[in-house]
Amino acid sequence: MWGGRFSEGPDALFRAINDSIGVDWRLVRQDIAGSVAWARAIGKAGVLSVGEVKELTAALGALSDEVEGMAPPVDSGAEDVHSWVEQRLTERVGDLGRKLHTGRSRNDQVATDLRLWTKEALEERLGELHVLRAALVELGAREAGTPLCGYTHLQRAQAVTFGHWALAYERMLARDAGRLRDALARTDECPLGSGALAGTGWDVDRAALAQDLGFARPTANSLDSVSDRDFVLESINALTLVGVHLSRLAEDLIFYASGEAAFVALGESMTSGSSLMPQKQNPDALELLRAKAARLIGLQAGFAATVKGLPLAYNKDLQEDKAALFEAMDVASLSVRAAGVVVSGVRVNEAAAKAAAEGGYTNATDLADEMVAAGVPFRTAHERVGALVRVAIEKGVKLDELTPEDLSEHAPELDAGVLGRLGVQASLARRVALGGSSPDRVMKAAAAARAELDAELEQTS
Ligand code: ARG
């Protein structure tokens, strides 16, 4: 490919560090598509005759049949997928194959191939996220009225519903989907026709070329085009945030499924047993979701570090973009799909979840609100309920088990009837404001999320 200037062949270790075909073979379809479009573009620019364009595109068509399901040809001698395609093409059509690279560089070629690949991959991730979000919405609707203890600082805080919890994660993933769509929009530019760095020397209609390859537009600056990997980093960043959210979901469920909480039982098919302890059911898939998020963070940091010191324009460091991006896509895909199965298999243990939601004086704020309704300033109410909580702790009872005498001593404004309004359902029912955890509100939130998911499907179809 560049032998003219050299008198010696490459060292075996040079090949070992330099060859990328084992990794970038995933781009073979995109490389063939890019080559077809390039043949047409330089045909229009007068480099190839109409007949030559026809012959090249036919041969590339046959090549795309040949590579279907093919393992990476690591012993072909080609260093990367781009050289392999050209080499194989030349074997098929002879010298004509040697004309295809006119005005093109592997620098604009690889940037184009990878953007084509990334667009498809991001669409697939969006589809997988959609399925997971739908599972969370179903769980949210099913458990809209099921009490769950809500925590801050991992201390019992206020009752929420299990449905509200599920929909919280759906919102995180909805934002992640938005970030993936943003990344997709910025990926949707065609670098082909930028040459090695300075722009192609032939009169190529880059707008037509971009359109031919299904891009929204051509890139604007040739130096930037061949060295920009923002789209890789931005995609990994968005996937990392998906991983971070799934890790938090996993952490919650691991705790909820613990013997201490026992708020949920996990589906058996996504858990494992112990080789020694016969009674165990371990949440391995969830633990691995946590660990996979760490891998994504590593890929993100690693690739950002790869790019940060690079002078313009192309440098071979950039070849490592694919290993990082492919792994990030694979890890995120597996994580999202596995999380969907776990979520669908969650069964709530209502009694335990409700008992925890009722414990820890989670209704203290409600009692303060009752005092406020009777005219007491909130700060005063807060202090008095604090005193009532102390009394209850000393007596070892719940707030609603206090005596009318306890109540009149600390909160004379309240009638004893308030003690009957301190149950968990009453606490939940109060939280009707937008975004709150009342069962009614959670049902509405589930319906809104479902409508959003439907609308997103409509936009993509
Ligand atoms: N395999 C290379 C990559 O993935 C293709 C570009 C090579 N360009 C070059 N100037 N050596 O980045």
Short mmCIF file of C-alpha atoms and ligand atoms in Angstrom, two decimals:
data_model
loop_
_atom_site.label_atom_id
_atom_site.label_comp_id
_atom_site.label_asym_id
_atom_site.label_seq_id
_atom_site.Cartn_x
_atom_site.Cartn_y
_atom_site.Cartn_z
CA MET A 1 0.00 0.00 0.00
CA TRP A 2 2.88 2.36 0.70
CA GLY A 3 5.80 0.13 -0.29
CA GLY A 4 7.30 2.49 -2.91
CA ARG A 5 9.34 4.52 -0.46
CA PHE A 6 10.50 1.55 1.62
CA SER A 7 13.25 -0.94 1.04
CA GLU A 8 12.48 -3.09 4.08
CA GLY A 9 9.28 -4.84 5.10
CA PRO A 10 7.60 -4.28 8.46
CA ASP A 11 8.86 -5.97 11.62
CA ALA A 12 6.57 -8.60 13.09
CA LEU A 13 6.14 -6.47 16.17
CA PHE A 14 5.31 -3.45 14.05
CA ARG A 15 2.53 -5.50 12.51
CA ALA A 16 1.41 -6.63 15.92
CA ILE A 17 1.08 -3.09 17.21
CA ASN A 18 -0.11 -1.52 13.98
CA ASP A 19 -2.54 -3.95 12.36
CA SER A 20 -6.13 -3.27 13.24
CA ILE A 21 -8.08 -5.58 10.94
CA GLY A 22 -9.07 -7.84 13.84
CA VAL A 23 -10.88 -4.89 15.39
CA ASP A 24 -12.00 -2.74 12.46
CA TRP A 25 -13.40 -5.64 10.47
CA ARG A 26 -16.72 -4.56 11.95
CA LEU A 27 -16.59 -1.63 9.50
CA VAL A 28 -16.46 -3.78 6.38
CA ARG A 29 -20.03 -3.03 5.24
CA GLN A 30 -19.53 0.67 5.80
CA ASP A 31 -16.19 0.61 3.99
CA ILE A 32 -17.78 -1.00 0.95
CA ALA A 33 -20.68 1.47 0.99
CA GLY A 34 -18.24 4.38 1.30
CA SER A 35 -16.20 2.98 -1.60
CA VAL A 36 -19.26 2.69 -3.83
CA ALA A 37 -20.17 6.31 -3.10
CA TRP A 38 -16.58 7.43 -3.66
CA ALA A 39 -16.41 5.63 -7.02
CA ARG A 40 -19.54 7.48 -8.12
CA ALA A 41 -18.22 10.80 -6.82
CA ILE A 42 -14.87 10.61 -8.62
CA GLY A 43 -16.72 9.30 -11.67
CA LYS A 44 -18.73 12.50 -11.72
CA ALA A 45 -15.50 14.44 -11.23
CA GLY A 46 -14.12 12.87 -14.40
CA VAL A 47 -11.55 10.55 -12.78
CA LEU A 48 -13.36 7.39 -13.87
CA SER A 49 -15.44 6.69 -16.96
CA VAL A 50 -19.09 5.69 -16.68
CA GLY A 51 -18.10 2.12 -17.57
CA GLU A 52 -15.39 2.05 -14.90
CA VAL A 53 -17.78 3.27 -12.23
CA LYS A 54 -20.20 0.53 -13.22
CA GLU A 55 -17.54 -2.15 -13.07
CA LEU A 56 -16.25 -0.96 -9.70
CA THR A 57 -19.66 -0.70 -8.09
CA ALA A 58 -20.62 -4.15 -9.42
CA ALA A 59 -17.43 -5.64 -7.98
CA LEU A 60 -18.01 -3.90 -4.66
CA GLY A 61 -21.55 -5.31 -4.67
CA ALA A 62 -20.15 -8.81 -5.15
CA LEU A 63 -17.65 -8.12 -2.39
CA SER A 64 -20.40 -7.22 0.02
CA ASP A 65 -21.96 -10.64 -0.62
CA GLU A 66 -18.56 -12.26 -0.07
CA VAL A 67 -18.02 -10.63 3.35
CA GLU A 68 -21.44 -11.59 4.69
CA GLY A 69 -20.78 -13.52 7.90
CA MET A 70 -17.04 -13.67 7.17
CA ALA A 71 -14.53 -13.83 10.07
CA PRO A 72 -11.86 -11.07 10.13
CA PRO A 73 -9.25 -12.09 7.51
CA VAL A 74 -6.32 -11.55 9.86
CA ASP A 75 -3.96 -13.62 7.74
CA SER A 76 -4.68 -11.72 4.54
CA GLY A 77 -1.67 -9.46 4.97
CA ALA A 78 -3.93 -6.38 4.98
CA GLU A 79 -3.31 -4.12 7.97
CA ASP A 80 -6.84 -2.81 8.24
CA VAL A 81 -10.28 -3.24 6.75
CA HIS A 82 -9.73 -0.40 4.26
CA SER A 83 -6.63 -1.99 2.78
CA TRP A 84 -8.33 -5.37 2.69
CA VAL A 85 -11.29 -4.05 0.70
CA GLU A 86 -9.00 -2.35 -1.81
CA GLN A 87 -6.76 -5.40 -2.05
CA ARG A 88 -9.70 -7.75 -2.61
CA LEU A 89 -11.26 -5.38 -5.11
CA THR A 90 -8.04 -5.24 -7.08
CA GLU A 91 -7.91 -9.03 -7.09
CA ARG A 92 -11.36 -8.95 -8.69
CA VAL A 93 -11.02 -6.10 -11.21
CA GLY A 94 -7.28 -5.67 -11.62
CA ASP A 95 -5.78 -2.23 -12.23
CA LEU A 96 -9.18 -0.54 -12.04
CA GLY A 97 -9.21 -1.35 -8.34
CA ARG A 98 -5.99 0.67 -8.02
CA LYS A 99 -7.82 3.76 -9.30
CA LEU A 100 -10.42 3.88 -6.54
CA HIS A 101 -8.18 5.54 -3.97
CA THR A 102 -7.71 8.65 -6.17
CA GLY A 103 -8.25 11.77 -4.06
CA ARG A 104 -9.19 9.71 -1.03
CA SER A 105 -7.19 8.92 2.11
CA ARG A 106 -7.71 6.29 4.73
CA ASN A 107 -8.06 9.28 7.04
CA ASP A 108 -11.31 10.55 5.56
CA GLN A 109 -12.29 6.98 4.75
CA VAL A 110 -12.06 5.67 8.32
CA ALA A 111 -13.78 8.75 9.73
CA THR A 112 -16.64 8.19 7.29
CA ASP A 113 -16.91 4.45 7.94
CA LEU A 114 -16.92 4.95 11.68
CA ARG A 115 -19.56 7.66 11.54
CA LEU A 116 -21.77 5.40 9.41
CA TRP A 117 -21.26 2.58 11.90
CA THR A 118 -21.89 4.83 14.91
CA LYS A 119 -25.16 6.14 13.50
CA GLU A 120 -26.48 2.59 13.19
CA ALA A 121 -25.18 1.55 16.58
CA LEU A 122 -26.72 4.57 18.31
CA GLU A 123 -30.08 3.75 16.69
CA GLU A 124 -29.79 0.22 18.05
CA ARG A 125 -28.95 1.46 21.56
CA LEU A 126 -31.96 3.80 21.40
CA GLY A 127 -34.15 0.82 20.50
CA GLU A 128 -32.79 -1.18 23.45
CA LEU A 129 -33.27 1.74 25.83
CA HIS A 130 -36.83 2.06 24.60
CA VAL A 131 -37.54 -1.55 25.59
CA LEU A 132 -36.04 -1.05 29.05
CA ARG A 133 -37.93 2.19 29.60
CA ALA A 134 -41.17 0.44 28.59
CA ALA A 135 -40.45 -2.29 31.17
CA LEU A 136 -39.92 0.36 33.85
CA VAL A 137 -43.15 2.10 32.89
CA GLU A 138 -45.04 -1.20 33.15
CA LEU A 139 -43.54 -1.83 36.59
CA GLY A 140 -44.39 1.75 37.51
CA ALA A 141 -48.03 1.37 36.51
CA ARG A 142 -48.36 -2.07 38.14
CA GLU A 143 -46.92 -0.87 41.46
CA ALA A 144 -48.32 2.67 41.37
CA GLY A 145 -50.02 2.18 44.73
CA THR A 146 -47.49 -0.08 46.45
CA PRO A 147 -45.76 1.69 49.35
CA LEU A 148 -41.99 1.72 49.40
CA CYS A 149 -39.76 3.29 51.97
CA GLY A 150 -38.00 6.31 50.51
CA TYR A 151 -34.51 7.12 51.80
CA THR A 152 -32.16 10.06 52.02
CA HIS A 153 -28.66 9.33 53.35
CA LEU A 154 -29.95 5.72 53.35
CA GLN A 155 -32.01 6.68 56.40
CA ARG A 156 -35.75 6.16 56.25
CA ALA A 157 -37.23 9.47 55.09
CA GLN A 158 -40.75 9.40 53.68
CA ALA A 159 -42.99 6.84 52.06
CA VAL A 160 -43.03 6.74 48.26
CA THR A 161 -44.48 4.11 45.98
CA PHE A 162 -42.63 1.37 44.21
CA GLY A 163 -44.06 2.68 40.96
CA HIS A 164 -42.60 6.10 41.67
CA TRP A 165 -39.19 4.48 42.14
CA ALA A 166 -39.42 2.66 38.79
CA LEU A 167 -40.46 5.82 36.99
CA ALA A 168 -37.55 7.75 38.49
CA TYR A 169 -35.19 5.45 36.59
CA GLU A 170 -37.31 5.75 33.47
CA ARG A 171 -36.77 9.54 33.59
CA MET A 172 -32.99 9.11 33.86
CA LEU A 173 -32.98 6.81 30.87
CA ALA A 174 -35.26 9.16 28.93
CA ARG A 175 -32.63 11.88 29.33
CA ASP A 176 -29.96 9.39 28.27
CA ALA A 177 -31.97 8.65 25.14
CA GLY A 178 -32.01 12.39 24.46
CA ARG A 179 -28.24 12.49 24.81
CA LEU A 180 -27.85 9.57 22.39
CA ARG A 181 -30.08 11.38 19.90
CA ASP A 182 -27.96 14.53 20.28
CA ALA A 183 -24.81 12.50 19.66
CA LEU A 184 -26.46 10.96 16.63
CA ALA A 185 -27.33 14.35 15.18
CA ARG A 186 -23.72 15.53 15.45
CA THR A 187 -22.40 12.23 14.07
CA ASP A 188 -24.55 12.69 11.00
CA GLU A 189 -21.95 14.58 8.91
CA CYS A 190 -19.87 13.12 6.10
CA PRO A 191 -16.06 13.60 6.20
CA LEU A 192 -15.46 11.82 2.88
CA GLY A 193 -13.81 14.14 0.38
CA SER A 194 -11.56 15.72 3.00
CA GLY A 195 -8.57 13.74 1.74
CA ALA A 196 -5.66 13.12 4.09
CA LEU A 197 -6.07 16.53 5.77
CA ALA A 198 -6.05 19.33 3.19
CA GLY A 199 -9.17 18.44 1.20
CA THR A 200 -9.35 16.34 -1.95
CA GLY A 201 -7.60 17.56 -5.06
CA TRP A 202 -10.51 16.56 -7.30
CA ASP A 203 -13.69 18.44 -8.02
CA VAL A 204 -15.92 16.27 -5.88
CA ASP A 205 -19.47 17.34 -5.05
CA ARG A 206 -19.29 16.63 -1.32
CA ALA A 207 -22.91 17.56 -0.68
CA ALA A 208 -24.06 14.95 -3.19
CA LEU A 209 -21.59 12.45 -1.74
CA ALA A 210 -22.92 13.04 1.78
CA GLN A 211 -26.45 12.57 0.54
CA ASP A 212 -25.51 9.41 -1.34
CA LEU A 213 -24.27 7.91 1.96
CA GLY A 214 -27.37 8.99 3.88
CA PHE A 215 -25.66 11.75 5.88
CA ALA A 216 -27.46 14.97 6.74
CA ARG A 217 -24.60 17.08 5.38
CA PRO A 218 -20.86 17.11 4.62
CA THR A 219 -18.38 18.22 7.29
CA ALA A 220 -17.13 21.78 6.90
CA ASN A 221 -13.36 21.69 7.50
CA SER A 222 -11.01 19.03 6.14
CA LEU A 223 -8.46 19.32 8.97
CA ASP A 224 -11.19 18.89 11.55
CA SER A 225 -12.94 16.17 9.54
CA VAL A 226 -10.06 13.71 9.63
CA SER A 227 -9.05 14.28 13.24
CA ASP A 228 -12.39 14.88 14.94
CA ARG A 229 -13.48 12.05 17.19
CA ASP A 230 -15.96 14.08 19.23
CA PHE A 231 -18.68 11.79 17.96
CA VAL A 232 -16.87 8.79 19.46
CA LEU A 233 -16.27 10.47 22.79
CA GLU A 234 -19.75 11.93 22.94
CA SER A 235 -21.27 8.52 22.25
CA ILE A 236 -19.12 6.87 24.92
CA ASN A 237 -20.03 9.68 27.34
CA ALA A 238 -23.74 9.20 26.76
CA LEU A 239 -23.37 5.42 27.13
CA THR A 240 -21.39 5.92 30.33
CA LEU A 241 -24.25 7.88 31.81
CA VAL A 242 -26.60 5.02 30.89
CA GLY A 243 -24.20 2.72 32.74
CA VAL A 244 -24.08 5.03 35.75
CA HIS A 245 -27.88 5.08 35.94
CA LEU A 246 -28.13 1.31 35.60
CA SER A 247 -25.53 0.94 38.32
CA ARG A 248 -27.66 3.01 40.69
CA LEU A 249 -30.73 0.99 39.76
CA ALA A 250 -28.75 -2.16 40.42
CA GLU A 251 -27.56 -0.89 43.78
CA ASP A 252 -31.13 -0.10 44.84
CA LEU A 253 -32.40 -3.52 43.79
CA ILE A 254 -29.50 -5.35 45.45
CA PHE A 255 -30.45 -3.64 48.69
CA TYR A 256 -34.19 -4.18 48.20
CA ALA A 257 -33.54 -7.89 47.56
CA SER A 258 -31.30 -8.29 50.61
CA GLY A 259 -32.52 -10.35 53.56
CA GLU A 260 -32.51 -7.20 55.68
CA ALA A 261 -34.91 -5.28 53.42
CA ALA A 262 -36.64 -8.08 51.47
CA PHE A 263 -38.80 -5.56 49.61
CA VAL A 264 -38.47 -7.52 46.39
CA ALA A 265 -37.76 -10.97 45.06
CA LEU A 266 -35.70 -11.14 41.88
CA GLY A 267 -36.57 -13.45 39.02
CA GLU A 268 -34.53 -16.62 39.37
CA SER A 269 -33.35 -16.57 35.77
CA MET A 270 -31.19 -13.49 36.38
CA THR A 271 -29.64 -14.65 39.65
CA SER A 272 -27.33 -17.45 40.72
CA GLY A 273 -26.89 -19.80 43.62
CA SER A 274 -23.85 -20.55 45.73
CA SER A 275 -21.57 -23.51 45.19
CA LEU A 276 -21.37 -23.99 48.95
CA MET A 277 -24.44 -22.49 50.62
CA PRO A 278 -27.56 -24.22 49.35
CA GLN A 279 -29.98 -21.49 50.46
CA LYS A 280 -28.45 -18.61 48.50
CA GLN A 281 -29.92 -16.60 45.65
CA ASN A 282 -27.37 -14.01 44.58
CA PRO A 283 -28.07 -10.89 42.49
CA ASP A 284 -25.09 -11.44 40.17
CA ALA A 285 -26.57 -9.71 37.12
CA LEU A 286 -27.16 -6.57 39.16
CA GLU A 287 -23.68 -6.64 40.64
CA LEU A 288 -22.26 -6.97 37.14
CA LEU A 289 -24.35 -4.01 35.99
CA ARG A 290 -22.53 -1.99 38.65
CA ALA A 291 -19.18 -3.27 37.45
CA LYS A 292 -19.97 -2.72 33.76
CA ALA A 293 -20.60 0.94 34.54
CA ALA A 294 -17.05 1.11 35.86
CA ARG A 295 -15.76 -0.30 32.58
CA LEU A 296 -17.64 2.38 30.66
CA ILE A 297 -16.13 5.06 32.87
CA GLY A 298 -12.71 3.58 32.12
CA LEU A 299 -13.31 3.66 28.36
CA GLN A 300 -14.53 7.23 28.56
CA ALA A 301 -11.52 8.41 30.53
CA GLY A 302 -9.13 6.38 28.39
CA PHE A 303 -10.34 7.70 25.07
CA ALA A 304 -10.57 11.31 26.28
CA ALA A 305 -6.93 10.96 27.32
CA THR A 306 -6.05 9.51 23.91
CA VAL A 307 -7.41 12.53 22.07
CA LYS A 308 -6.44 15.33 24.39
CA GLY A 309 -2.81 15.84 23.38
CA LEU A 310 -3.07 15.21 19.65
CA PRO A 311 -1.82 17.83 17.22
CA LEU A 312 -3.88 18.39 14.09
CA ALA A 313 -4.62 16.44 12.02
CA TYR A 314 -4.70 12.63 11.88
CA ASN A 315 -2.42 10.65 14.21
CA LYS A 316 -2.34 6.88 14.52
CA ASP A 317 -3.40 7.18 18.16
CA LEU A 318 -6.87 7.67 16.72
CA GLN A 319 -6.92 4.08 15.51
CA GLU A 320 -7.64 3.12 19.12
CA ASP A 321 -11.02 4.89 18.88
CA LYS A 322 -12.66 1.76 17.54
CA ALA A 323 -11.65 -0.61 20.33
CA ALA A 324 -13.02 1.90 22.85
CA LEU A 325 -16.22 2.67 20.98
CA PHE A 326 -17.00 -0.93 20.08
CA GLU A 327 -16.51 -2.10 23.64
CA ALA A 328 -18.60 0.77 25.02
CA MET A 329 -21.41 -0.07 22.60
CA ASP A 330 -21.23 -3.79 23.44
CA VAL A 331 -21.13 -3.23 27.19
CA ALA A 332 -23.97 -0.72 27.11
CA SER A 333 -26.07 -2.94 24.89
CA LEU A 334 -25.65 -5.96 27.13
CA SER A 335 -26.28 -3.90 30.26
CA VAL A 336 -29.47 -2.32 28.97
CA ARG A 337 -30.86 -5.62 27.72
CA ALA A 338 -29.98 -7.47 30.92
CA ALA A 339 -31.45 -4.69 33.06
CA GLY A 340 -34.71 -5.03 31.11
CA VAL A 341 -35.00 -8.71 31.98
CA VAL A 342 -34.20 -8.06 35.65
CA VAL A 343 -36.77 -5.25 35.86
CA SER A 344 -39.46 -7.40 34.24
CA GLY A 345 -38.74 -10.19 36.76
CA VAL A 346 -39.01 -8.05 39.91
CA ARG A 347 -41.77 -9.16 42.28
CA VAL A 348 -42.60 -6.83 45.14
CA ASN A 349 -43.04 -8.18 48.64
CA GLU A 350 -45.79 -5.76 49.60
CA ALA A 351 -45.88 -6.60 53.29
CA ALA A 352 -42.17 -6.00 53.85
CA ALA A 353 -42.08 -2.92 51.65
CA LYS A 354 -45.07 -1.44 53.45
CA ALA A 355 -43.71 -2.29 56.90
CA ALA A 356 -40.46 -0.46 56.12
CA ALA A 357 -42.36 2.49 54.67
CA GLU A 358 -44.34 2.70 57.89
CA GLY A 359 -41.33 2.41 60.16
CA GLY A 360 -38.70 4.99 61.01
CA TYR A 361 -41.27 7.74 61.67
CA THR A 362 -41.59 8.42 57.96
CA ASN A 363 -44.93 10.12 58.70
CA ALA A 364 -43.39 12.81 60.92
CA THR A 365 -43.57 15.40 58.16
CA ASP A 366 -47.27 14.59 57.70
CA LEU A 367 -47.93 15.25 61.36
CA ALA A 368 -46.10 18.58 61.07
CA ASP A 369 -48.23 19.40 58.01
CA GLU A 370 -51.36 18.64 60.06
CA MET A 371 -50.19 21.18 62.63
CA VAL A 372 -49.51 23.72 59.92
CA ALA A 373 -53.06 23.17 58.66
CA ALA A 374 -54.23 23.96 62.22
CA GLY A 375 -52.37 27.27 62.07
CA VAL A 376 -48.97 26.47 63.61
CA PRO A 377 -45.94 27.95 61.76
CA PHE A 378 -43.98 25.15 60.14
CA ARG A 379 -40.78 25.69 62.14
CA THR A 380 -42.76 25.43 65.38
CA ALA A 381 -44.56 22.35 64.12
CA HIS A 382 -41.21 20.80 63.16
CA GLU A 383 -39.90 21.30 66.68
CA ARG A 384 -43.02 19.91 68.36
CA VAL A 385 -43.15 16.84 66.13
CA GLY A 386 -39.49 16.33 66.89
CA ALA A 387 -40.41 16.22 70.58
CA LEU A 388 -43.26 13.79 69.83
CA VAL A 389 -40.83 11.56 67.91
CA ARG A 390 -38.57 11.50 70.99
CA VAL A 391 -41.53 10.49 73.17
CA ALA A 392 -42.47 7.75 70.68
CA ILE A 393 -38.88 6.46 70.53
CA GLU A 394 -38.73 6.34 74.34
CA LYS A 395 -42.02 4.47 74.49
CA GLY A 396 -41.05 2.23 71.58
CA VAL A 397 -44.21 3.06 69.61
CA LYS A 398 -45.13 4.60 66.27
CA LEU A 399 -46.43 8.16 66.05
CA ASP A 400 -50.01 6.99 65.49
CA GLU A 401 -49.73 4.82 68.61
CA LEU A 402 -49.13 7.82 70.87
CA THR A 403 -51.89 8.59 73.35
CA PRO A 404 -54.21 11.61 73.02
CA GLU A 405 -52.50 12.87 76.20
CA ASP A 406 -49.05 12.79 74.56
CA LEU A 407 -50.53 14.68 71.68
CA SER A 408 -52.28 17.36 73.72
CA GLU A 409 -49.16 17.92 75.76
CA HIS A 410 -46.97 18.66 72.74
CA ALA A 411 -49.49 19.78 70.16
CA PRO A 412 -52.60 21.19 71.82
CA GLU A 413 -53.81 22.52 68.44
CA LEU A 414 -54.47 19.02 67.18
CA ASP A 415 -57.50 16.86 67.85
CA ALA A 416 -56.90 13.20 68.57
CA GLY A 417 -58.51 12.33 65.21
CA VAL A 418 -55.24 13.21 63.53
CA LEU A 419 -53.72 9.97 64.82
CA GLY A 420 -56.00 8.09 62.47
CA ARG A 421 -54.71 10.06 59.49
CA LEU A 422 -51.08 9.12 59.83
CA GLY A 423 -51.14 5.84 57.90
CA VAL A 424 -48.90 5.27 54.91
CA GLN A 425 -51.76 5.47 52.42
CA ALA A 426 -52.71 8.88 53.80
CA SER A 427 -49.08 10.05 53.51
CA LEU A 428 -48.94 8.91 49.92
CA ALA A 429 -52.32 10.42 49.07
CA ARG A 430 -51.09 13.85 50.16
CA ARG A 431 -48.35 13.92 47.54
CA VAL A 432 -50.55 14.81 44.61
CA ALA A 433 -48.56 17.77 43.32
CA LEU A 434 -46.88 17.30 39.95
CA GLY A 435 -43.91 14.95 40.23
CA GLY A 436 -45.08 13.53 43.57
CA SER A 437 -45.56 9.98 44.76
CA SER A 438 -49.34 9.68 45.29
CA PRO A 439 -50.69 6.57 43.54
CA ASP A 440 -52.91 8.74 41.39
CA ARG A 441 -50.02 10.95 40.33
CA VAL A 442 -47.82 7.92 39.65
CA MET A 443 -50.50 6.42 37.37
CA LYS A 444 -50.61 9.71 35.47
CA ALA A 445 -46.82 9.81 35.27
CA ALA A 446 -46.79 6.26 33.90
CA ALA A 447 -49.36 7.24 31.28
CA ALA A 448 -47.31 10.32 30.31
CA ALA A 449 -44.12 8.26 30.02
CA ARG A 450 -45.95 5.67 27.90
CA ALA A 451 -47.22 8.42 25.60
CA GLU A 452 -43.68 9.79 25.28
CA LEU A 453 -42.38 6.32 24.37
CA ASP A 454 -45.11 5.91 21.74
CA ALA A 455 -44.32 9.31 20.26
CA GLU A 456 -40.63 8.44 20.06
CA LEU A 457 -41.47 5.22 18.23
CA GLU A 458 -43.58 7.18 15.78
CA GLN A 459 -40.73 9.60 15.09
CA THR A 460 -38.29 6.82 14.26
CA SER A 461 -40.67 4.85 12.02
N1 ARG B 1 -6.54 1.91 10.42
C1 ARG B 1 -6.45 3.34 10.48
C2 ARG B 1 -7.35 3.86 11.62
O1 ARG B 1 -8.19 3.13 12.05
C3 ARG B 1 -6.88 3.93 9.20
C4 ARG B 1 -6.31 5.27 8.95
C5 ARG B 1 -4.86 5.15 8.65
N2 ARG B 1 -4.31 6.40 8.28
C6 ARG B 1 -3.00 6.64 8.28
N3 ARG B 1 -2.63 7.83 7.98
N4 ARG B 1 -2.16 5.70 8.61
O2 ARG B 1 -7.21 4.95 12.10
#
